[in-house]
mmCIF file of C-alpha atoms in Angstrom:
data_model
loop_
_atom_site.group_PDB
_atom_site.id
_atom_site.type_symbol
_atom_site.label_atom_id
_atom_site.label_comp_id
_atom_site.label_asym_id
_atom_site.label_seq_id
_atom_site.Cartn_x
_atom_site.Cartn_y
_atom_site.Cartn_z
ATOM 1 C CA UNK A 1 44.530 -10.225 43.905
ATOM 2 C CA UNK A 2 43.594 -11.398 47.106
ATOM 3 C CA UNK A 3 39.730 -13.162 47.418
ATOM 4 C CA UNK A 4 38.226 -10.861 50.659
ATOM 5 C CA UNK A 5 37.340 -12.581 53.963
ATOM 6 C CA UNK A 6 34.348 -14.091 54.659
ATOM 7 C CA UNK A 7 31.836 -11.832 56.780
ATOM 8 C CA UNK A 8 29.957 -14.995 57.874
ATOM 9 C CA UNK A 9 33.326 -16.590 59.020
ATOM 10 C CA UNK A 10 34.236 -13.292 61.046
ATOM 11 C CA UNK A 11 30.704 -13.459 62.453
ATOM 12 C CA UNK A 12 31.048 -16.425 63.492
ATOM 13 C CA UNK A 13 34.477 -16.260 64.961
ATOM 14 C CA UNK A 14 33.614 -13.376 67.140
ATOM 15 C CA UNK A 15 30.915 -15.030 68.878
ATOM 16 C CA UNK A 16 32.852 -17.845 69.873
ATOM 17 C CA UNK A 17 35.135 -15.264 70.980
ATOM 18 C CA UNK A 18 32.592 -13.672 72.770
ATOM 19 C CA UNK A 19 30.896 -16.371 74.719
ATOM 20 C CA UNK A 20 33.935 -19.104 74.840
ATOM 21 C CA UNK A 21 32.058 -21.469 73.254
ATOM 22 C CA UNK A 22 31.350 -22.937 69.932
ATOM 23 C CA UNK A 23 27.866 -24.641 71.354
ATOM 24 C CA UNK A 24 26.847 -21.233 72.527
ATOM 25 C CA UNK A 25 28.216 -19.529 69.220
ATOM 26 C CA UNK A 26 26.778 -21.646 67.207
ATOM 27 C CA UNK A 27 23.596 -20.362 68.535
ATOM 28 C CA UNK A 28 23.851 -17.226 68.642
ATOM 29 C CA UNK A 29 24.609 -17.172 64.803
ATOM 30 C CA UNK A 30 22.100 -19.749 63.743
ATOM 31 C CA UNK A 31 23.783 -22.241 62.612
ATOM 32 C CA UNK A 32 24.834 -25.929 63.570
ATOM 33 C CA UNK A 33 27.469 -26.277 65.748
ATOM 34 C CA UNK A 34 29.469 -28.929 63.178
ATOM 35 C CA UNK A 35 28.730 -25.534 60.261
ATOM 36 C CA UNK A 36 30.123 -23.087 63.042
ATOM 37 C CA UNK A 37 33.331 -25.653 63.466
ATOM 38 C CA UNK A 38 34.068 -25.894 59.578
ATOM 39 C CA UNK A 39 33.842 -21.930 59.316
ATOM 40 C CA UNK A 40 36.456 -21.960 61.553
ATOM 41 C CA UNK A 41 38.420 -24.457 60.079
ATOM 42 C CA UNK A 42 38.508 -22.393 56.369
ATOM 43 C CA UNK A 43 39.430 -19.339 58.347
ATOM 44 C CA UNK A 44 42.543 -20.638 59.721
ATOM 45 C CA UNK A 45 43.355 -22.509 56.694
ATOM 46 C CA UNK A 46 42.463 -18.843 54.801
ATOM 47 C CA UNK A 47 45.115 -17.119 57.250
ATOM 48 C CA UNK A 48 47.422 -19.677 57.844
ATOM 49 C CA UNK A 49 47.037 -19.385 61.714
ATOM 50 C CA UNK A 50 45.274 -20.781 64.585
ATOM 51 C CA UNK A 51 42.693 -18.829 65.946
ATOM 52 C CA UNK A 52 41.257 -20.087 68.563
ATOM 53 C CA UNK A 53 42.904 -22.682 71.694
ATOM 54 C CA UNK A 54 40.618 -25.601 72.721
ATOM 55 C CA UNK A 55 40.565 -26.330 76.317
ATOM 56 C CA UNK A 56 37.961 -29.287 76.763
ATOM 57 C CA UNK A 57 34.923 -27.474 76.860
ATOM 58 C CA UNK A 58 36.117 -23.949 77.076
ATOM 59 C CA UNK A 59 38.176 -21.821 74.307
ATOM 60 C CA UNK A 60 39.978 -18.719 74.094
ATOM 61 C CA UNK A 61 41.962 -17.049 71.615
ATOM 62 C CA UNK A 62 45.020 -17.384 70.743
ATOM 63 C CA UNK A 63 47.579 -14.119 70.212
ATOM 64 C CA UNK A 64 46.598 -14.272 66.249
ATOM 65 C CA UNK A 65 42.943 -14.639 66.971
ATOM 66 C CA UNK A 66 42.896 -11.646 69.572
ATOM 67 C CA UNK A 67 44.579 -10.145 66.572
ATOM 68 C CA UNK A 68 41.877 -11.012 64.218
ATOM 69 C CA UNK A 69 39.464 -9.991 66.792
ATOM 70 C CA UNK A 70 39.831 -6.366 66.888
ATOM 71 C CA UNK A 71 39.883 -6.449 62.886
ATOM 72 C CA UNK A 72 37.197 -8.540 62.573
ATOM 73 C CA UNK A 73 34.760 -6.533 64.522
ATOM 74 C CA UNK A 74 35.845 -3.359 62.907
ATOM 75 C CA UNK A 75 35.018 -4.864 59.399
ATOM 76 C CA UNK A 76 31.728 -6.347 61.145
ATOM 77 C CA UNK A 77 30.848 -2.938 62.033
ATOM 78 C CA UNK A 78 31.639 -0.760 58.492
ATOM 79 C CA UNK A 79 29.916 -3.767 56.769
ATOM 80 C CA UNK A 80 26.768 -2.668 58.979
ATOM 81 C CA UNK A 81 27.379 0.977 58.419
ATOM 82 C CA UNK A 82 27.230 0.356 54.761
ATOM 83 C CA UNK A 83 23.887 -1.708 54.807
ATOM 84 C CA UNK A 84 22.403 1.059 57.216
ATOM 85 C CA UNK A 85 23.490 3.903 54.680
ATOM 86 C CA UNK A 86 21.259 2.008 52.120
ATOM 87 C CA UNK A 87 18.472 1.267 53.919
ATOM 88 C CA UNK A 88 15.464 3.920 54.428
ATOM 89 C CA UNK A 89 13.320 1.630 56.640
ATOM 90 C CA UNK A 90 12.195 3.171 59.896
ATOM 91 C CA UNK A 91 14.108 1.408 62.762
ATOM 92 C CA UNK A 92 12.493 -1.036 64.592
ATOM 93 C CA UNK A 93 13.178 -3.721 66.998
ATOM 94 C CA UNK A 94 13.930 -4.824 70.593
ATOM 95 C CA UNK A 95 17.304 -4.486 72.687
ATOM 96 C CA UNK A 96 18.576 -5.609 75.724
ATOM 97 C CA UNK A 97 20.634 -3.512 77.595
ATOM 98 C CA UNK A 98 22.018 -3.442 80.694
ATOM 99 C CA UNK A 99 23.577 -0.594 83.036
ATOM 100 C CA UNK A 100 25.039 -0.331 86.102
ATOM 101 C CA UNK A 101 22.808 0.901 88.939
ATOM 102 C CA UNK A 102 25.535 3.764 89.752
ATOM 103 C CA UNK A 103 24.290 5.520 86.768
ATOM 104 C CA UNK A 104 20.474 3.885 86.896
ATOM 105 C CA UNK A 105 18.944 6.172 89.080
ATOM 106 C CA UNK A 106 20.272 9.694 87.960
ATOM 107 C CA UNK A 107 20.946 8.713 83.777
ATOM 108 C CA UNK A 108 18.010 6.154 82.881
ATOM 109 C CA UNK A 109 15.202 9.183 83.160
ATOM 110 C CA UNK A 110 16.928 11.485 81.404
ATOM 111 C CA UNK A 111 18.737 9.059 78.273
ATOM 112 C CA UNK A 112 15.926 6.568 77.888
ATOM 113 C CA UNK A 113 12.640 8.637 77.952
ATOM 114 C CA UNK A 114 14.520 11.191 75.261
ATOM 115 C CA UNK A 115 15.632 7.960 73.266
ATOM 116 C CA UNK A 116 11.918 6.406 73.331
ATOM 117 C CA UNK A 117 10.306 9.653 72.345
ATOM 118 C CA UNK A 118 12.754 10.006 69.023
ATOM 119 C CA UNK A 119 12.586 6.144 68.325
ATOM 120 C CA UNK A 120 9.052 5.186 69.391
ATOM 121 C CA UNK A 121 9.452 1.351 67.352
ATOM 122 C CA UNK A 122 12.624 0.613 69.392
ATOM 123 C CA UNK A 123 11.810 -1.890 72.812
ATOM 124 C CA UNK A 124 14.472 -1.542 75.329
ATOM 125 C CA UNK A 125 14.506 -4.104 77.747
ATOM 126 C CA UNK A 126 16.636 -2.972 80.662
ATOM 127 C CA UNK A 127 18.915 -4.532 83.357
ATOM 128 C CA UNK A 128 20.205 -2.711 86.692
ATOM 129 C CA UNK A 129 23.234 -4.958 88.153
ATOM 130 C CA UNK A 130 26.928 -4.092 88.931
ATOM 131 C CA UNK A 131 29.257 -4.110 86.086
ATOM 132 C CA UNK A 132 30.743 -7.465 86.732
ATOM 133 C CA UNK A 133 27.063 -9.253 86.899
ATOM 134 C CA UNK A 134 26.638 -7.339 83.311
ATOM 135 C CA UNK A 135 30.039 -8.462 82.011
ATOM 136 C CA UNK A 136 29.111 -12.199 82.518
ATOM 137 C CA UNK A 137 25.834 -11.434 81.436
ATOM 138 C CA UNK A 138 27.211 -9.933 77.985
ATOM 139 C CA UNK A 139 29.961 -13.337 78.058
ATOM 140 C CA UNK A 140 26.381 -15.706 78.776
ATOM 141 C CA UNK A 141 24.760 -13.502 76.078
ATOM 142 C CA UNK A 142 21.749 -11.936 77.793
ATOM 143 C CA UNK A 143 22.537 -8.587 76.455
ATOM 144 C CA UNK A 144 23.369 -6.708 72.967
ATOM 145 C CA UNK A 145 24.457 -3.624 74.924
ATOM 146 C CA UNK A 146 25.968 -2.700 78.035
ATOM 147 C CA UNK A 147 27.046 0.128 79.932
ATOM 148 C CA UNK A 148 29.996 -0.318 82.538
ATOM 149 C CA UNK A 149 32.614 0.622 84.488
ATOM 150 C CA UNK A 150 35.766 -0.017 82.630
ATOM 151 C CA UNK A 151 38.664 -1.735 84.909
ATOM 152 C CA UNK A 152 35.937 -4.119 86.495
ATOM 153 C CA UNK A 153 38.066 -7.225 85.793
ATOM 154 C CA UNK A 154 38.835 -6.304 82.061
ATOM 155 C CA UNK A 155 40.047 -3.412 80.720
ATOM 156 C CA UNK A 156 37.769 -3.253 77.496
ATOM 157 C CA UNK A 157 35.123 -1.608 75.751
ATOM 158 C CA UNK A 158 34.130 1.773 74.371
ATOM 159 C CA UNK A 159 35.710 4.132 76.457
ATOM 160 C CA UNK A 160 33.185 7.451 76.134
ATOM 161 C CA UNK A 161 33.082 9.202 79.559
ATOM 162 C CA UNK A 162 35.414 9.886 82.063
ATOM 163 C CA UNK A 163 33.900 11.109 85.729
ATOM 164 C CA UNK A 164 35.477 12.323 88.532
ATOM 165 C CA UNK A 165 35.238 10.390 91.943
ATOM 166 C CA UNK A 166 33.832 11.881 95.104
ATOM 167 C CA UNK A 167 33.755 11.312 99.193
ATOM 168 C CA UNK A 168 30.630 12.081 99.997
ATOM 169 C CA UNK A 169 28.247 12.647 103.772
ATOM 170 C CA UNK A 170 25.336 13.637 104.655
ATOM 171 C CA UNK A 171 24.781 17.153 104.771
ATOM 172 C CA UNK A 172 24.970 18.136 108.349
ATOM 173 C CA UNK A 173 26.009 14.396 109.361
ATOM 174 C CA UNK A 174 28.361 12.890 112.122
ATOM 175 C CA UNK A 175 29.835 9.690 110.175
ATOM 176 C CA UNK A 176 32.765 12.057 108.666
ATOM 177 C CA UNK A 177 33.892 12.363 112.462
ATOM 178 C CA UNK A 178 33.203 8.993 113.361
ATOM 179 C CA UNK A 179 36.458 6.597 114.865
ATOM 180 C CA UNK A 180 37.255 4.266 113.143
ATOM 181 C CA UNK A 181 36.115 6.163 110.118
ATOM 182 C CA UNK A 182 32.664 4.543 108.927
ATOM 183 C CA UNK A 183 32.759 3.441 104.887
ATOM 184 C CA UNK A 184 29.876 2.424 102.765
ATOM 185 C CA UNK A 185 31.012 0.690 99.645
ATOM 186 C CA UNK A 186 30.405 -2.216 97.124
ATOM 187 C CA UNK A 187 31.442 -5.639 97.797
ATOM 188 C CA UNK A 188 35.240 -6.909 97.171
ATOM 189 C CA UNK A 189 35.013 -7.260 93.231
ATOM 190 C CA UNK A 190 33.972 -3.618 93.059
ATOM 191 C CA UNK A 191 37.192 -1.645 90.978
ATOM 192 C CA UNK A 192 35.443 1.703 93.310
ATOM 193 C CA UNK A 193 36.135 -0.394 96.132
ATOM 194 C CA UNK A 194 39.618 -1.906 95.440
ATOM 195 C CA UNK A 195 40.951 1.641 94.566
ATOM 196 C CA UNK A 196 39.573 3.355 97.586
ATOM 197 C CA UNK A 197 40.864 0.630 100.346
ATOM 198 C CA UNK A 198 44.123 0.800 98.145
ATOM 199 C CA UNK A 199 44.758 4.717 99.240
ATOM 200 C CA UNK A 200 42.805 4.645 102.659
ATOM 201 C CA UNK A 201 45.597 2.223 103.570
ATOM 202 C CA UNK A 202 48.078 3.952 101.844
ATOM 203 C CA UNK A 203 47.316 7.039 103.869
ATOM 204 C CA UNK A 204 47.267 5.466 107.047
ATOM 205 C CA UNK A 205 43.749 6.536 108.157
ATOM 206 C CA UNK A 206 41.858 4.195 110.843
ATOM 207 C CA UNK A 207 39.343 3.120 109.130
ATOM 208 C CA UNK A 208 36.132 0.551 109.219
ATOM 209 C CA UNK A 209 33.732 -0.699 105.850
ATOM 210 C CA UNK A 210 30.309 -0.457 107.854
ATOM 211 C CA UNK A 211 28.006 -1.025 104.947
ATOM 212 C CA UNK A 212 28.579 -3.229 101.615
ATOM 213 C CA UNK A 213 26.249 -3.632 99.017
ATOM 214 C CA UNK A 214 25.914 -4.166 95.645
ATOM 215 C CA UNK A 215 23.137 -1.600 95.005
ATOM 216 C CA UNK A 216 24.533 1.819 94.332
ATOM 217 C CA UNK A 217 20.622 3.301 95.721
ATOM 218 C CA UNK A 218 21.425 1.221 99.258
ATOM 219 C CA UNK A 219 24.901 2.304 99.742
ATOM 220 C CA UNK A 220 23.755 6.024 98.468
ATOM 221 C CA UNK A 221 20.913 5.469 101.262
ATOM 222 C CA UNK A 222 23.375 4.837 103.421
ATOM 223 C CA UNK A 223 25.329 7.896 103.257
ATOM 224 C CA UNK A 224 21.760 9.472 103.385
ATOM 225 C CA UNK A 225 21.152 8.511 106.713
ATOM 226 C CA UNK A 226 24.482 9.331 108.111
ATOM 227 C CA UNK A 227 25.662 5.332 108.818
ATOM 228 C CA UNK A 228 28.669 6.030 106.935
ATOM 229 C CA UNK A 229 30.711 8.413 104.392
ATOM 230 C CA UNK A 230 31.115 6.777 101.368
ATOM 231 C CA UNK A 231 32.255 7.552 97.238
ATOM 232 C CA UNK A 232 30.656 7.641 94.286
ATOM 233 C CA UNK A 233 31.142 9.109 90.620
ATOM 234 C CA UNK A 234 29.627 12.388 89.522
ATOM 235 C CA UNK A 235 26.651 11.419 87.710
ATOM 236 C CA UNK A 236 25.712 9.282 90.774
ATOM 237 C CA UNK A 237 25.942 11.865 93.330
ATOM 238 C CA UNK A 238 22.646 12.981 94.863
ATOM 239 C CA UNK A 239 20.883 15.758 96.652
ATOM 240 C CA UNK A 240 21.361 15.841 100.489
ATOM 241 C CA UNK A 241 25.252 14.432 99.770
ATOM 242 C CA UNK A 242 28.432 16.964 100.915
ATOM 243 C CA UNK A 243 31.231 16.653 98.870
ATOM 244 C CA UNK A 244 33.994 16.064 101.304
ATOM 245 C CA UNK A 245 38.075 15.516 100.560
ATOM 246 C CA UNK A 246 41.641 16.112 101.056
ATOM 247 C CA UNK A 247 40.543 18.426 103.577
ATOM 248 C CA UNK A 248 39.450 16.195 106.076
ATOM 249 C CA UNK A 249 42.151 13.779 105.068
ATOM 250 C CA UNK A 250 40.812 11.843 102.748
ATOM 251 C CA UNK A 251 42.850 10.666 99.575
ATOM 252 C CA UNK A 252 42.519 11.199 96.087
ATOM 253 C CA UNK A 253 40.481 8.546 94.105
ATOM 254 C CA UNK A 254 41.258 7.511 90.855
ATOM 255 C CA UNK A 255 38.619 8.769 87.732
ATOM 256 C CA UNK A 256 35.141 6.088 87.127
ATOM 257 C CA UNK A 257 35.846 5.439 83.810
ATOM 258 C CA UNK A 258 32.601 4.553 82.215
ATOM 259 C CA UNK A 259 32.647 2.181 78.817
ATOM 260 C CA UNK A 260 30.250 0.304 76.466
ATOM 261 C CA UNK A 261 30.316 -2.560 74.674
ATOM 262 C CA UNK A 262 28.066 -4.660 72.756
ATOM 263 C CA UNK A 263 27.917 -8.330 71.518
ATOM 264 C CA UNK A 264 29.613 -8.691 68.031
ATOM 265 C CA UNK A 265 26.301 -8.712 66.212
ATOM 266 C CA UNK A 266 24.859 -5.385 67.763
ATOM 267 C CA UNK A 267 26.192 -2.878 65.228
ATOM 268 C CA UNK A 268 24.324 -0.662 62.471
ATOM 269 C CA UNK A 269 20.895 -0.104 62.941
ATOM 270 C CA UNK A 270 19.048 -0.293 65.809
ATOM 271 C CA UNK A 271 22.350 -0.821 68.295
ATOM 272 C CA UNK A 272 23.942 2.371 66.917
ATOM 273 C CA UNK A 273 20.555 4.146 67.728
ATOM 274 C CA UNK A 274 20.679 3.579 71.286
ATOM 275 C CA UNK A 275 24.635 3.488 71.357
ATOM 276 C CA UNK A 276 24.895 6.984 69.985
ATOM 277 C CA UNK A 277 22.118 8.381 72.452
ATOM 278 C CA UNK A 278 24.043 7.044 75.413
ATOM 279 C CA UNK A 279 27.040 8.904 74.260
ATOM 280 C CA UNK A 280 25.413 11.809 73.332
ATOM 281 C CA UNK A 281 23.318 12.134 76.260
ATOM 282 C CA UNK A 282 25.895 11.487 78.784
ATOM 283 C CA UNK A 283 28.270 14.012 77.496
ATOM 284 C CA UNK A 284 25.559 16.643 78.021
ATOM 285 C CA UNK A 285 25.904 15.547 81.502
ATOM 286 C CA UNK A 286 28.845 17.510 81.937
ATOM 287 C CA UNK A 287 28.935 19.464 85.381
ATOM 288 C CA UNK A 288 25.282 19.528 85.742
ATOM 289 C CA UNK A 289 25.302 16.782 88.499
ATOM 290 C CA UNK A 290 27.734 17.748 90.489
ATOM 291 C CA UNK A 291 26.269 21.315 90.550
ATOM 292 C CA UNK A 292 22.653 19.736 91.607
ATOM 293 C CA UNK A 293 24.071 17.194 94.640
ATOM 294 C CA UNK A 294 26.230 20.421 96.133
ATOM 295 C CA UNK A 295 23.038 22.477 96.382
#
């Protein structure tokens, strides 16, 4: 019979597959970088495989190691499902986590106040960027867990809500009859973005971007004050915005699909906590925004 693999290899193996780097890796795991290299070594020897390409400085898996990758977190995660099941200890700690500003303004109340009260020794240190910023972030290792907008660049992640996407005015506002038509959006890397110009173009409408930014509250301000129309998922919508759409000529947009992921040592304990209350939270969501902005 088969010896099992090493956790400690696996561990190891995903953070250089998360960060690209077995420097960076090696610190993440606490170990030397020569101990993180020989770990590495056994592994491929173990499977009979290489892993992992070396480019100079930077590395990236091969097709076996984004194999192994997938399996290797899964096992990473029931190994820290079992040790949780075991343990009675209160939970207790500090996490970084990071969220899109889209979702800042109307979800972080709601989700992190009710998380807080039922885990009062959990710290959760938060970042508000756009989903690419947090990406590299998670890649750099500033974060354990992030929430973003899967398709930004990657398509990867814990897929857990899918949200309709709106046009939106101001109530009562003269920027939907504006010529060329006047668009607020996020800058060029923004998936929102690359979707929307996408159909605009496709449906021939004239058509001007009047306002970029990468602050969902100034582009939502934006549409406030009647500079321009703009489009934004449901749980983003606000009070004072008009739904607006085919009606006025205006093309479907594809469906904000909204992910999470986490580095490969952020599972069991703490992590799940705040991972589960996300999930939870946001599908209570369901058709409560939209109901609120359209008043």
């Amino acid at each position: 019979m088969a010896a099992p693999l090493d956790l400690d290899q696996l561990q190891s193996f995903c953070a250089i597959a998360d960060c690209g780097s077995f420097t960076e890796a090696a610190r993440r795991v606490n170990k030397t970088q020569s101990a993180v290299s020989m770990q590495i070594k056994r592994l491929e020897e173990r499977l009979g495989q290489t892993l992992l390409a070396r480019d100079g400085r930077s590395v990236s898996l091969t097709h076996h190691g984004e194999v192994l990758y997938e399996r290797a977190r899964k096992m990473l995660r029931t190994n820290a499902e079992i040790l949780d099941h075991f343990n009675d200890s209160d939970l207790a700690g500090s996490i970084r986590f990071g969220v899109p500003d889209d979702y800042a303004v109307r979800l972080l109340p709601v989700i992190l106040s009710s998380f807080q009260r039922t885990h009062p020794r959990i710290a959760v240190d938060v970042s508000c960027m756009a989903s690419e910023e947090l990406l590299n972030g998670m890649k750099a290792g500033r974060y354990d867990l992030i929430v973003f907008t899967q398709g930004t660049d990657h398509n990867f992640g814990e897929l857990f809500r899918t949200e309709k996407m709106f046009w939106v005015a101001s109530h009562g506002g003269r920027a939907l009859a504006s010529e060329p038509l006047a668009i607020a959006c996020g800058p060029n890397c923004c998936i929102w973005r690359k979707d929307a110009m996408e159909q605009l173009d496709r449906s021939g409408l004239d058509y001007r971007v009047a306002y970029t930014s990468s602050n969902a509250t100034a582009i939502s301000s934006a549409v406030l004050s009647d500079l321009a129309i703009g489009f934004l998922p449901e749980s983003a919508l606000q009070p004072g915005m008009r739904v607006i759409g085919e009606e006025y000529g205006l093309p479907r947009l594809a469906d904000a699909q909204i992910a999470l992921t986490r580095a490969s040592h952020a599972y069991g304990g703490i992590y799940d906590a705040l991972a589960n209350h996300i999930v939870q939270s946001m599908g209570n969501l369901e058709g409560v925004v939209q109901v609120e902005a359209a008043e």
